Structures are given as C-alpha cells and as structure tokens.
Amino acid sequence: MAAIIGRTSRQALLVTKSGTFSPKANFVSFKGKNGKKWVVAMVGAATVGAVGVGAALATPVLAEGVELHPPKYPWSHNGLLSALDAASVRRGYQVYKQVCAACHSMEYLCYRNLVGSIMTEEEAKKDAEEVMVEDGPDEEGNMFKRPGKLSDKFPAPYANEEAARFANGGSLPPDLSYIVPARHGGEDYVFALLTGYCEAPGGIALRDGLYYNPYFPGGAIGMAPALYNEVIEYEDGTPATASQCAKDVCIFLRWASEPEHDIRKQMGLKAVMIFSFMLAISYYLKRHKWSVLKSRKIAFKK
Ligand code: HEC
C-alpha cells in the first residue's frame, strides 16, 4: 500500500511544471506571493490520491461476481423504423398463455388489448370465455362466476403474494406486464435468462428448489427452466424449439409493455420530417426578418 502510494505520488500526482517532485526544491521555488497556497494544494492532492488508492485497494474482488451480461441479440424490431414482428407477438402470446401464465400474472393486460394487434375480436372473445371470472354481487348479494369478457383482465395464477411464494419455494414470480423495460438489458436479458440455464459450476452449492442461471443476479433463481423443445405446439406450424419460444415470448412481452411501439416509431419519423421542414422555413424567415437589421448602416454625425 505504502509502496503504491509512494509510486503514484512520485509519478503523476505531484509532478509540477518545474519537473519531478522534490519536496525541498518545490517548497522553495513556489514561495513568494502564493507560496502557502501551493503547499496546501499539493498536500491536498497527495491526500486525495492516497485516499483514492486506499479505497481501490480496500474494494474486495469477490469470487461470486461471475454473473454474465446478456449479449445483444439482433431483434427484428431493433431498428429506428422497425415494427414488432406481429406473427411472433401472436406466437409469444401462445407461449405466455400455455407456459408462463401458470406462475406469472400480467395484471395490466385485458383481453380487449389483444383485439386488432394480435387477433380478431372473435378469437379474443373465445380466449376470454375460457376463463371463469368472479363477478357480482347479484340481486341476492352473492358473488358469482361467469365466463370472461373482452373487458376482463388476464387471470392471475395465484390469489395473493403469499400463495404465489408458497407455491414457488419462497420466490415470487413477478408480474410480466412490464418486465422487459423493468430489467436492465430488456428482452436481451429475458431471452438470455430463459435459455441460459446450466449446471452450477463446481464449488457453488444451491439450496433445494433453486436453479443455476448465470444471467440471474446472484446465479440462483427460483424459477425452474420453463422452456424446452416442443414445450408447446404452435398453431401456425412454426417448429417450437426452446429458443424460438423464448424469442417469441420476449417479443410478446415487449409488445405488452409497449403496445404503442409501432405507432411511436411511425410518429417519430413524421415528427422528424415535419420538424426539419419547419426548421428550414423558420431559418428562411429569420433571415428575411433580420435582413433589414443586418444590412443597415449606422452613421454617427459629428
Ligand atoms: C413454475 C413456475 C414458473 C413458470 C412456468 C415460469 N416462471 Fe418465471 N419465475 C418464476 C419464479 C418463482 C420467479 C422468481 C425467481 C426468483 O426471484 O428467484 C420467476 C422469475 C421470472 C423472471 C424475472 C427474473 C428477474 O430478473 O427477476 C422472468 C423475466 C420470468 N420469470 C419469465 C418467465 C417467462 C417468460 C416464462 C414463460 C416462458 C416463465 N417465467 C415461466 C416461476 C415461473
């Protein structure tokens, strides 16, 4: 430590204009009007340097810091003007409905949101009717169950947080409505997480009910691998490999968190076009209005 501080201060921190630091020479040569200030400044710089080096050395390098950052995947909607892949969103909804919905809610989505963007009204109604929703009270004051309607929200798999944790060994499956923008890395992270399960490296012991996933902060996740090849059968005949399902469900989750995605990009293009046109006009007008001022001549009479 002392050696490092010594080296640092000798090399960089205290090099002055007059050359390498040598205490006596400096204290003498910078005396004069500002002599004291220079000494204080140099002592200050040395202290800051020492504290910095000390802090750097005190930060431990942890062996558990082996989490992986998700790679950047070439999503088809990555471009400034690229829309979401509608067929993929539709398949992703199927993956969510048949796999993820067993544990994850999507409480900010209603069946009516599917109409027009993922499916037709008839299809969405059929999907809604598959679930039973509690409604009421009726005229006798009792709650009753009825088939779902377009205005109903997606059903939650568990009645409350406690039930969800109890069924999942203490881990809470988060609501997936906004999971993509809620996680650093967005859909890259979710895709890497879904496809990234592997054997825990030697020396890492996992508690019962936890699985090793290097993309999950900490490495031990309470969600069992949810996707594998042929986990579902796509209605459009696409081969349902694990990575295909993961890709589709990620695009679906992006759509769910940002249904205005395509329109936003369209509006962006329009805004750029309109504003650049207006910029040109305002530049011309400015030149026009200022031309009188810019070209006038001020003459002072004696
Ligand atoms: C068997 C239940 C179960 C299924 C099925 C399931 N999950 Fe999970 N999921 C969980 C649990 C439990 C957690 C919380 C894990 C934790 O905090 O350790 C979780 C966490 C997550 C997370 C959040 C990770 C984080 O960074 O906090 C995402 C994203 C996720 N699941 C996506 C999915 C997707 C997409 C599917 C469907 C393909 C799916 N899950 C299917 C149980 C499940």
Tab-separated table of C-alpha atoms and ligand atoms in Angstrom:
chain	number	residue	atom	x	y	z
A	1	MET	CA	0.000	0.000	0.000
A	2	ALA	CA	2.659	2.436	1.059
A	3	ALA	CA	4.682	1.422	-1.952
A	4	ILE	CA	1.786	2.098	-4.278
A	5	ILE	CA	1.023	5.480	-2.763
A	6	GLY	CA	4.694	6.335	-2.980
A	7	ARG	CA	4.870	5.312	-6.599
A	8	THR	CA	1.685	7.124	-7.573
A	9	SER	CA	2.592	10.343	-5.885
A	10	ARG	CA	6.081	10.279	-7.286
A	11	GLN	CA	4.895	9.545	-10.818
A	12	ALA	CA	1.865	11.575	-11.505
A	13	LEU	CA	0.062	13.371	-8.769
A	14	LEU	CA	2.778	15.677	-7.643
A	15	VAL	CA	4.595	16.372	-10.844
A	16	THR	CA	4.838	20.122	-11.190
A	17	LYS	CA	5.694	22.345	-14.064
A	18	SER	CA	9.272	22.510	-12.963
A	19	GLY	CA	9.815	18.757	-13.320
A	20	THR	CA	9.719	15.824	-10.957
A	21	PHE	CA	8.645	16.415	-7.446
A	22	SER	CA	11.320	17.052	-4.943
A	23	PRO	CA	9.977	18.464	-1.702
A	24	LYS	CA	12.709	20.909	-0.928
A	25	ALA	CA	13.051	22.362	-4.394
A	26	ASN	CA	9.285	22.798	-4.763
A	27	PHE	CA	8.627	24.357	-1.432
A	28	VAL	CA	11.381	26.824	-2.127
A	29	SER	CA	10.692	27.570	-5.758
A	30	PHE	CA	6.974	28.199	-5.297
A	31	LYS	CA	7.355	30.505	-2.365
A	32	GLY	CA	6.607	34.084	-2.883
A	33	LYS	CA	3.140	35.539	-3.013
A	34	ASN	CA	1.295	32.223	-3.434
A	35	GLY	CA	3.781	30.007	-1.635
A	36	LYS	CA	1.431	28.774	1.054
A	37	LYS	CA	-1.364	28.077	-1.368
A	38	TRP	CA	0.867	25.790	-3.418
A	39	VAL	CA	1.895	23.791	-0.389
A	40	VAL	CA	-1.718	23.392	0.693
A	41	ALA	CA	-2.729	22.390	-2.843
A	42	MET	CA	-0.002	19.779	-3.073
A	43	VAL	CA	-0.745	18.313	0.335
A	44	GLY	CA	-4.415	18.239	-0.676
A	45	ALA	CA	-3.667	16.435	-3.934
A	46	ALA	CA	-1.478	13.913	-2.119
A	47	THR	CA	-4.241	13.220	0.417
A	48	VAL	CA	-6.886	12.751	-2.267
A	49	GLY	CA	-4.553	10.396	-4.145
A	50	ALA	CA	-3.811	8.378	-1.049
A	51	VAL	CA	-7.492	8.066	-0.154
A	52	GLY	CA	-8.296	7.044	-3.748
A	53	VAL	CA	-5.643	4.347	-3.848
A	54	GLY	CA	-6.666	3.170	-0.387
A	55	ALA	CA	-10.323	2.908	-1.456
A	56	ALA	CA	-9.351	0.999	-4.607
A	57	LEU	CA	-7.322	-1.482	-2.616
A	58	ALA	CA	-10.000	-1.899	0.027
A	59	THR	CA	-12.653	-2.993	-2.524
A	60	PRO	CA	-12.615	-6.774	-2.413
A	61	VAL	CA	-12.652	-8.856	-5.581
A	62	LEU	CA	-15.495	-11.302	-4.960
A	63	ALA	CA	-15.421	-14.814	-6.319
A	64	GLU	CA	-19.213	-14.789	-6.637
A	65	GLY	CA	-19.154	-11.977	-9.194
A	66	VAL	CA	-19.479	-14.401	-12.072
A	67	GLU	CA	-22.796	-13.223	-13.484
A	68	LEU	CA	-22.984	-12.875	-17.220
A	69	HIS	CA	-24.269	-9.861	-19.068
A	70	PRO	CA	-26.753	-10.827	-21.765
A	71	PRO	CA	-25.375	-10.491	-25.301
A	72	LYS	CA	-27.025	-8.092	-27.736
A	73	TYR	CA	-29.385	-10.071	-29.937
A	74	PRO	CA	-30.394	-8.881	-33.432
A	75	TRP	CA	-34.107	-8.346	-32.712
A	76	SER	CA	-36.088	-7.631	-35.841
A	77	HIS	CA	-37.631	-4.569	-34.127
A	78	ASN	CA	-34.270	-3.066	-33.152
A	79	GLY	CA	-34.120	-0.534	-35.976
A	80	LEU	CA	-35.301	3.042	-35.657
A	81	LEU	CA	-38.159	2.337	-38.038
A	82	SER	CA	-38.682	-1.406	-37.499
A	83	ALA	CA	-42.018	-2.660	-36.260
A	84	LEU	CA	-42.587	-5.599	-33.945
A	85	ASP	CA	-42.905	-8.923	-35.738
A	86	ALA	CA	-46.673	-9.392	-35.472
A	87	ALA	CA	-46.628	-13.153	-36.121
A	88	SER	CA	-44.012	-13.525	-33.415
A	89	VAL	CA	-46.071	-11.486	-30.927
A	90	ARG	CA	-49.013	-13.752	-31.603
A	91	ARG	CA	-46.912	-16.881	-31.068
A	92	GLY	CA	-45.425	-15.308	-27.943
A	93	TYR	CA	-48.890	-14.820	-26.529
A	94	GLN	CA	-49.476	-18.521	-27.046
A	95	VAL	CA	-46.254	-19.304	-25.148
A	96	TYR	CA	-47.274	-16.991	-22.307
A	97	LYS	CA	-50.769	-18.438	-22.128
A	98	GLN	CA	-49.687	-22.067	-22.216
A	99	VAL	CA	-46.446	-21.893	-20.190
A	100	CYS	CA	-45.714	-18.727	-18.236
A	101	ALA	CA	-49.295	-17.978	-17.154
A	102	ALA	CA	-49.121	-20.987	-14.826
A	103	CYS	CA	-46.967	-18.886	-12.499
A	104	HIS	CA	-46.835	-15.288	-13.784
A	105	SER	CA	-49.668	-12.791	-13.848
A	106	MET	CA	-49.999	-9.961	-16.382
A	107	GLU	CA	-52.331	-7.757	-14.467
A	108	TYR	CA	-52.175	-4.736	-16.766
A	109	LEU	CA	-53.400	-6.609	-19.820
A	110	CYS	CA	-57.046	-7.115	-20.761
A	111	TYR	CA	-58.396	-9.378	-23.458
A	112	ARG	CA	-59.573	-6.342	-25.377
A	113	ASN	CA	-55.924	-5.288	-25.798
A	114	LEU	CA	-55.390	-8.343	-27.995
A	115	VAL	CA	-58.034	-7.270	-30.497
A	116	GLY	CA	-56.617	-5.786	-33.655
A	117	SER	CA	-52.976	-6.218	-32.719
A	118	ILE	CA	-52.681	-9.941	-32.074
A	119	MET	CA	-56.010	-11.485	-33.022
A	120	THR	CA	-59.515	-10.774	-34.227
A	121	GLU	CA	-62.334	-9.848	-31.876
A	122	GLU	CA	-63.898	-13.314	-32.187
A	123	GLU	CA	-60.647	-15.044	-31.274
A	124	ALA	CA	-60.096	-12.747	-28.276
A	125	LYS	CA	-63.672	-13.338	-27.082
A	126	LYS	CA	-63.148	-17.083	-27.351
A	127	ASP	CA	-59.940	-16.805	-25.320
A	128	ALA	CA	-61.648	-14.679	-22.675
A	129	GLU	CA	-64.524	-17.134	-22.353
A	130	GLU	CA	-62.104	-19.913	-21.471
A	131	VAL	CA	-61.531	-18.406	-18.031
A	132	MET	CA	-64.056	-18.033	-15.243
A	133	VAL	CA	-64.149	-14.602	-13.625
A	134	GLU	CA	-65.671	-13.686	-10.299
A	135	ASP	CA	-68.360	-11.053	-10.650
A	136	GLY	CA	-71.180	-9.692	-8.587
A	137	PRO	CA	-72.868	-9.157	-6.321
A	138	ASP	CA	-76.099	-10.356	-7.959
A	139	GLU	CA	-79.536	-9.217	-6.752
A	140	GLU	CA	-79.299	-11.610	-3.797
A	141	GLY	CA	-75.917	-10.163	-2.810
A	142	ASN	CA	-73.861	-13.197	-3.778
A	143	MET	CA	-70.678	-13.179	-5.831
A	144	PHE	CA	-70.838	-15.496	-8.807
A	145	LYS	CA	-68.583	-16.826	-11.544
A	146	ARG	CA	-69.133	-16.106	-15.189
A	147	PRO	CA	-67.110	-16.707	-18.382
A	148	GLY	CA	-64.663	-13.905	-19.125
A	149	LYS	CA	-65.419	-10.935	-21.378
A	150	LEU	CA	-63.209	-8.734	-23.538
A	151	SER	CA	-63.083	-6.115	-20.777
A	152	ASP	CA	-61.668	-8.594	-18.232
A	153	LYS	CA	-58.042	-8.607	-17.228
A	154	PHE	CA	-55.831	-11.656	-17.735
A	155	PRO	CA	-56.453	-14.033	-14.832
A	156	ALA	CA	-53.833	-14.184	-12.071
A	157	PRO	CA	-52.483	-17.663	-11.311
A	158	TYR	CA	-52.421	-17.080	-7.552
A	159	ALA	CA	-54.883	-15.383	-5.226
A	160	ASN	CA	-52.209	-13.289	-3.498
A	161	GLU	CA	-48.471	-12.884	-2.988
A	162	GLU	CA	-48.329	-15.335	-0.103
A	163	ALA	CA	-49.934	-18.093	-2.176
A	164	ALA	CA	-47.507	-17.357	-5.034
A	165	ARG	CA	-44.489	-17.555	-2.750
A	166	PHE	CA	-45.769	-20.691	-1.036
A	167	ALA	CA	-46.150	-22.471	-4.369
A	168	ASN	CA	-42.684	-21.420	-5.566
A	169	GLY	CA	-40.471	-22.244	-2.623
A	170	GLY	CA	-40.467	-18.678	-1.300
A	171	SER	CA	-39.706	-16.904	-4.606
A	172	LEU	CA	-42.260	-14.535	-6.047
A	173	PRO	CA	-42.871	-14.811	-9.793
A	174	PRO	CA	-43.043	-11.133	-10.813
A	175	ASP	CA	-45.881	-9.728	-12.882
A	176	LEU	CA	-44.764	-9.854	-16.508
A	177	SER	CA	-46.716	-6.857	-17.886
A	178	TYR	CA	-43.732	-4.529	-17.651
A	179	ILE	CA	-40.879	-6.975	-17.118
A	180	VAL	CA	-38.980	-6.055	-20.300
A	181	PRO	CA	-38.474	-2.356	-19.518
A	182	ALA	CA	-38.132	-3.213	-15.819
A	183	ARG	CA	-34.955	-5.231	-16.291
A	184	HIS	CA	-31.557	-4.000	-17.340
A	185	GLY	CA	-30.964	-5.436	-20.815
A	186	GLY	CA	-34.690	-5.664	-21.659
A	187	GLU	CA	-35.597	-8.500	-23.995
A	188	ASP	CA	-31.925	-9.480	-24.340
A	189	TYR	CA	-31.919	-10.237	-20.625
A	190	VAL	CA	-35.204	-12.148	-20.631
A	191	PHE	CA	-34.115	-14.232	-23.638
A	192	ALA	CA	-30.723	-14.993	-22.093
A	193	LEU	CA	-32.423	-15.865	-18.812
A	194	LEU	CA	-34.919	-18.246	-20.404
A	195	THR	CA	-32.307	-20.060	-22.473
A	196	GLY	CA	-29.317	-19.724	-20.147
A	197	TYR	CA	-29.876	-22.444	-17.536
A	198	CYS	CA	-26.855	-24.660	-16.990
A	199	GLU	CA	-25.097	-26.821	-14.426
A	200	ALA	CA	-23.816	-24.870	-11.440
A	201	PRO	CA	-20.035	-24.544	-11.618
A	202	GLY	CA	-18.010	-26.526	-9.091
A	203	GLY	CA	-17.957	-25.021	-5.629
A	204	ILE	CA	-21.386	-23.422	-5.834
A	205	ALA	CA	-23.962	-25.230	-3.724
A	206	LEU	CA	-27.599	-24.459	-4.496
A	207	ARG	CA	-30.398	-24.614	-1.979
A	208	ASP	CA	-33.217	-27.055	-2.781
A	209	GLY	CA	-35.677	-25.535	-5.235
A	210	LEU	CA	-33.145	-23.135	-6.750
A	211	TYR	CA	-31.639	-23.476	-10.213
A	212	TYR	CA	-28.402	-22.123	-11.601
A	213	ASN	CA	-28.666	-19.377	-14.187
A	214	PRO	CA	-25.605	-17.202	-14.811
A	215	TYR	CA	-27.714	-14.335	-16.178
A	216	PHE	CA	-29.774	-14.002	-12.995
A	217	PRO	CA	-28.209	-11.669	-10.420
A	218	GLY	CA	-26.667	-13.971	-7.826
A	219	GLY	CA	-26.888	-17.002	-10.106
A	220	ALA	CA	-29.518	-18.938	-8.126
A	221	ILE	CA	-33.050	-18.468	-9.443
A	222	GLY	CA	-36.296	-19.814	-8.045
A	223	MET	CA	-37.795	-20.432	-11.494
A	224	ALA	CA	-37.295	-23.879	-12.962
A	225	PRO	CA	-36.325	-23.934	-16.666
A	226	ALA	CA	-39.681	-23.192	-18.272
A	227	LEU	CA	-38.907	-23.770	-21.936
A	228	TYR	CA	-37.622	-26.798	-23.774
A	229	ASN	CA	-38.002	-28.038	-27.334
A	230	GLU	CA	-41.607	-28.868	-28.247
A	231	VAL	CA	-42.893	-27.404	-24.975
A	232	ILE	CA	-45.994	-26.319	-26.912
A	233	GLU	CA	-47.300	-26.778	-30.409
A	234	TYR	CA	-47.593	-23.538	-32.372
A	235	GLU	CA	-50.915	-23.060	-34.136
A	236	ASP	CA	-49.113	-21.652	-37.204
A	237	GLY	CA	-46.862	-24.703	-37.528
A	238	THR	CA	-43.575	-22.992	-36.603
A	239	PRO	CA	-41.211	-25.565	-35.031
A	240	ALA	CA	-41.407	-24.845	-31.305
A	241	THR	CA	-37.767	-25.074	-30.299
A	242	ALA	CA	-36.845	-23.659	-26.905
A	243	SER	CA	-35.078	-20.670	-28.439
A	244	GLN	CA	-37.974	-19.987	-30.836
A	245	CYS	CA	-40.407	-19.960	-27.899
A	246	ALA	CA	-38.086	-17.717	-25.887
A	247	LYS	CA	-37.723	-15.283	-28.784
A	248	ASP	CA	-41.464	-15.163	-29.388
A	249	VAL	CA	-42.356	-14.681	-25.737
A	250	CYS	CA	-39.773	-11.872	-25.442
A	251	ILE	CA	-41.269	-10.031	-28.398
A	252	PHE	CA	-44.724	-10.583	-26.907
A	253	LEU	CA	-43.542	-9.168	-23.571
A	254	ARG	CA	-42.070	-6.136	-25.355
A	255	TRP	CA	-45.393	-5.621	-27.090
A	256	ALA	CA	-47.257	-5.996	-23.774
A	257	SER	CA	-45.163	-3.340	-22.087
A	258	GLU	CA	-45.234	-1.025	-25.073
A	259	PRO	CA	-48.267	-1.676	-27.285
A	260	GLU	CA	-47.727	1.728	-28.896
A	261	HIS	CA	-44.275	0.609	-30.134
A	262	ASP	CA	-45.028	0.645	-33.878
A	263	ILE	CA	-47.069	3.844	-33.785
A	264	ARG	CA	-44.357	5.536	-31.707
A	265	LYS	CA	-41.761	4.833	-34.383
A	266	GLN	CA	-44.131	5.953	-37.125
A	267	MET	CA	-44.846	9.189	-35.265
A	268	GLY	CA	-41.105	9.647	-34.734
A	269	LEU	CA	-40.495	9.543	-38.474
A	270	LYS	CA	-43.330	12.003	-39.100
A	271	ALA	CA	-42.036	14.313	-36.392
A	272	VAL	CA	-38.522	14.317	-37.852
A	273	MET	CA	-39.877	15.072	-41.309
A	274	ILE	CA	-42.251	17.823	-40.184
A	275	PHE	CA	-39.763	19.454	-37.838
A	276	SER	CA	-36.976	19.513	-40.407
A	277	PHE	CA	-39.362	21.170	-42.868
A	278	MET	CA	-40.360	23.706	-40.218
A	279	LEU	CA	-36.720	24.285	-39.321
A	280	ALA	CA	-35.962	25.176	-42.920
A	281	ILE	CA	-38.910	27.585	-43.037
A	282	SER	CA	-38.001	29.243	-39.751
A	283	TYR	CA	-34.404	29.672	-40.911
A	284	TYR	CA	-35.604	31.352	-44.082
A	285	LEU	CA	-37.997	33.586	-42.123
A	286	LYS	CA	-35.297	34.538	-39.667
A	287	ARG	CA	-33.011	35.603	-42.499
A	288	HIS	CA	-35.861	37.505	-44.049
A	289	LYS	CA	-36.839	39.399	-40.883
A	290	TRP	CA	-33.290	40.123	-39.839
A	291	SER	CA	-32.126	41.222	-43.262
A	292	VAL	CA	-33.123	44.820	-42.506
A	293	LEU	CA	-31.202	44.886	-39.268
A	294	LYS	CA	-28.205	43.036	-40.610
A	295	SER	CA	-27.796	45.249	-43.644
A	296	ARG	CA	-28.386	48.663	-42.081
A	297	LYS	CA	-25.622	51.117	-41.687
A	298	ILE	CA	-25.282	53.226	-38.599
A	299	ALA	CA	-23.607	56.525	-39.260
A	300	PHE	CA	-22.656	58.868	-36.434
A	301	LYS	CA	-22.705	62.536	-37.231
A	302	LYS	CA	-20.100	64.675	-35.685
B	1	HEC	C1	-43.216	-22.924	-12.395
B	1	HEC	C2	-43.470	-21.543	-12.297
B	1	HEC	C3	-42.900	-20.622	-13.365
B	1	HEC	C4	-43.088	-20.688	-14.733
B	1	HEC	C5	-43.888	-21.713	-15.530
B	1	HEC	C6	-42.397	-19.543	-15.269
B	1	HEC	N1	-41.800	-18.835	-14.264
B	1	HEC	FE1	-40.722	-17.129	-14.486
B	1	HEC	N2	-40.390	-17.070	-12.494
B	1	HEC	C7	-40.877	-17.965	-11.567
B	1	HEC	C8	-40.398	-17.602	-10.256
B	1	HEC	C9	-40.701	-18.359	-8.972
B	1	HEC	C10	-39.600	-16.452	-10.413
B	1	HEC	C11	-38.840	-15.681	-9.336
B	1	HEC	C12	-37.414	-16.190	-9.308
B	1	HEC	C13	-36.577	-15.588	-8.218
B	1	HEC	O1	-36.827	-14.451	-7.821
B	1	HEC	O2	-35.652	-16.301	-7.783
B	1	HEC	C14	-39.629	-16.135	-11.834
B	1	HEC	C15	-38.962	-15.065	-12.400
B	1	HEC	C16	-39.057	-14.704	-13.724
B	1	HEC	C17	-38.466	-13.518	-14.295
B	1	HEC	C18	-37.755	-12.428	-13.551
B	1	HEC	C19	-36.305	-12.644	-13.327
B	1	HEC	C20	-35.732	-11.442	-12.640
B	1	HEC	O3	-34.806	-10.834	-13.188
B	1	HEC	O4	-36.232	-11.057	-11.568
B	1	HEC	C21	-38.777	-13.518	-15.625
B	1	HEC	C22	-38.382	-12.480	-16.661
B	1	HEC	C23	-39.536	-14.699	-15.872
B	1	HEC	N3	-39.690	-15.412	-14.709
B	1	HEC	C24	-40.039	-15.027	-17.124
B	1	HEC	C25	-40.769	-16.170	-17.364
B	1	HEC	C26	-41.289	-16.500	-18.674
B	1	HEC	C27	-41.149	-15.633	-19.919
B	1	HEC	C28	-41.925	-17.673	-18.537
B	1	HEC	C29	-42.609	-18.475	-19.619
B	1	HEC	C30	-41.825	-18.904	-20.718
B	1	HEC	C31	-41.820	-18.088	-17.146
B	1	HEC	N4	-41.118	-17.138	-16.466
B	1	HEC	C32	-42.362	-19.250	-16.623
B	1	HEC	C33	-41.678	-19.055	-11.831
B	1	HEC	C34	-42.087	-19.459	-13.079
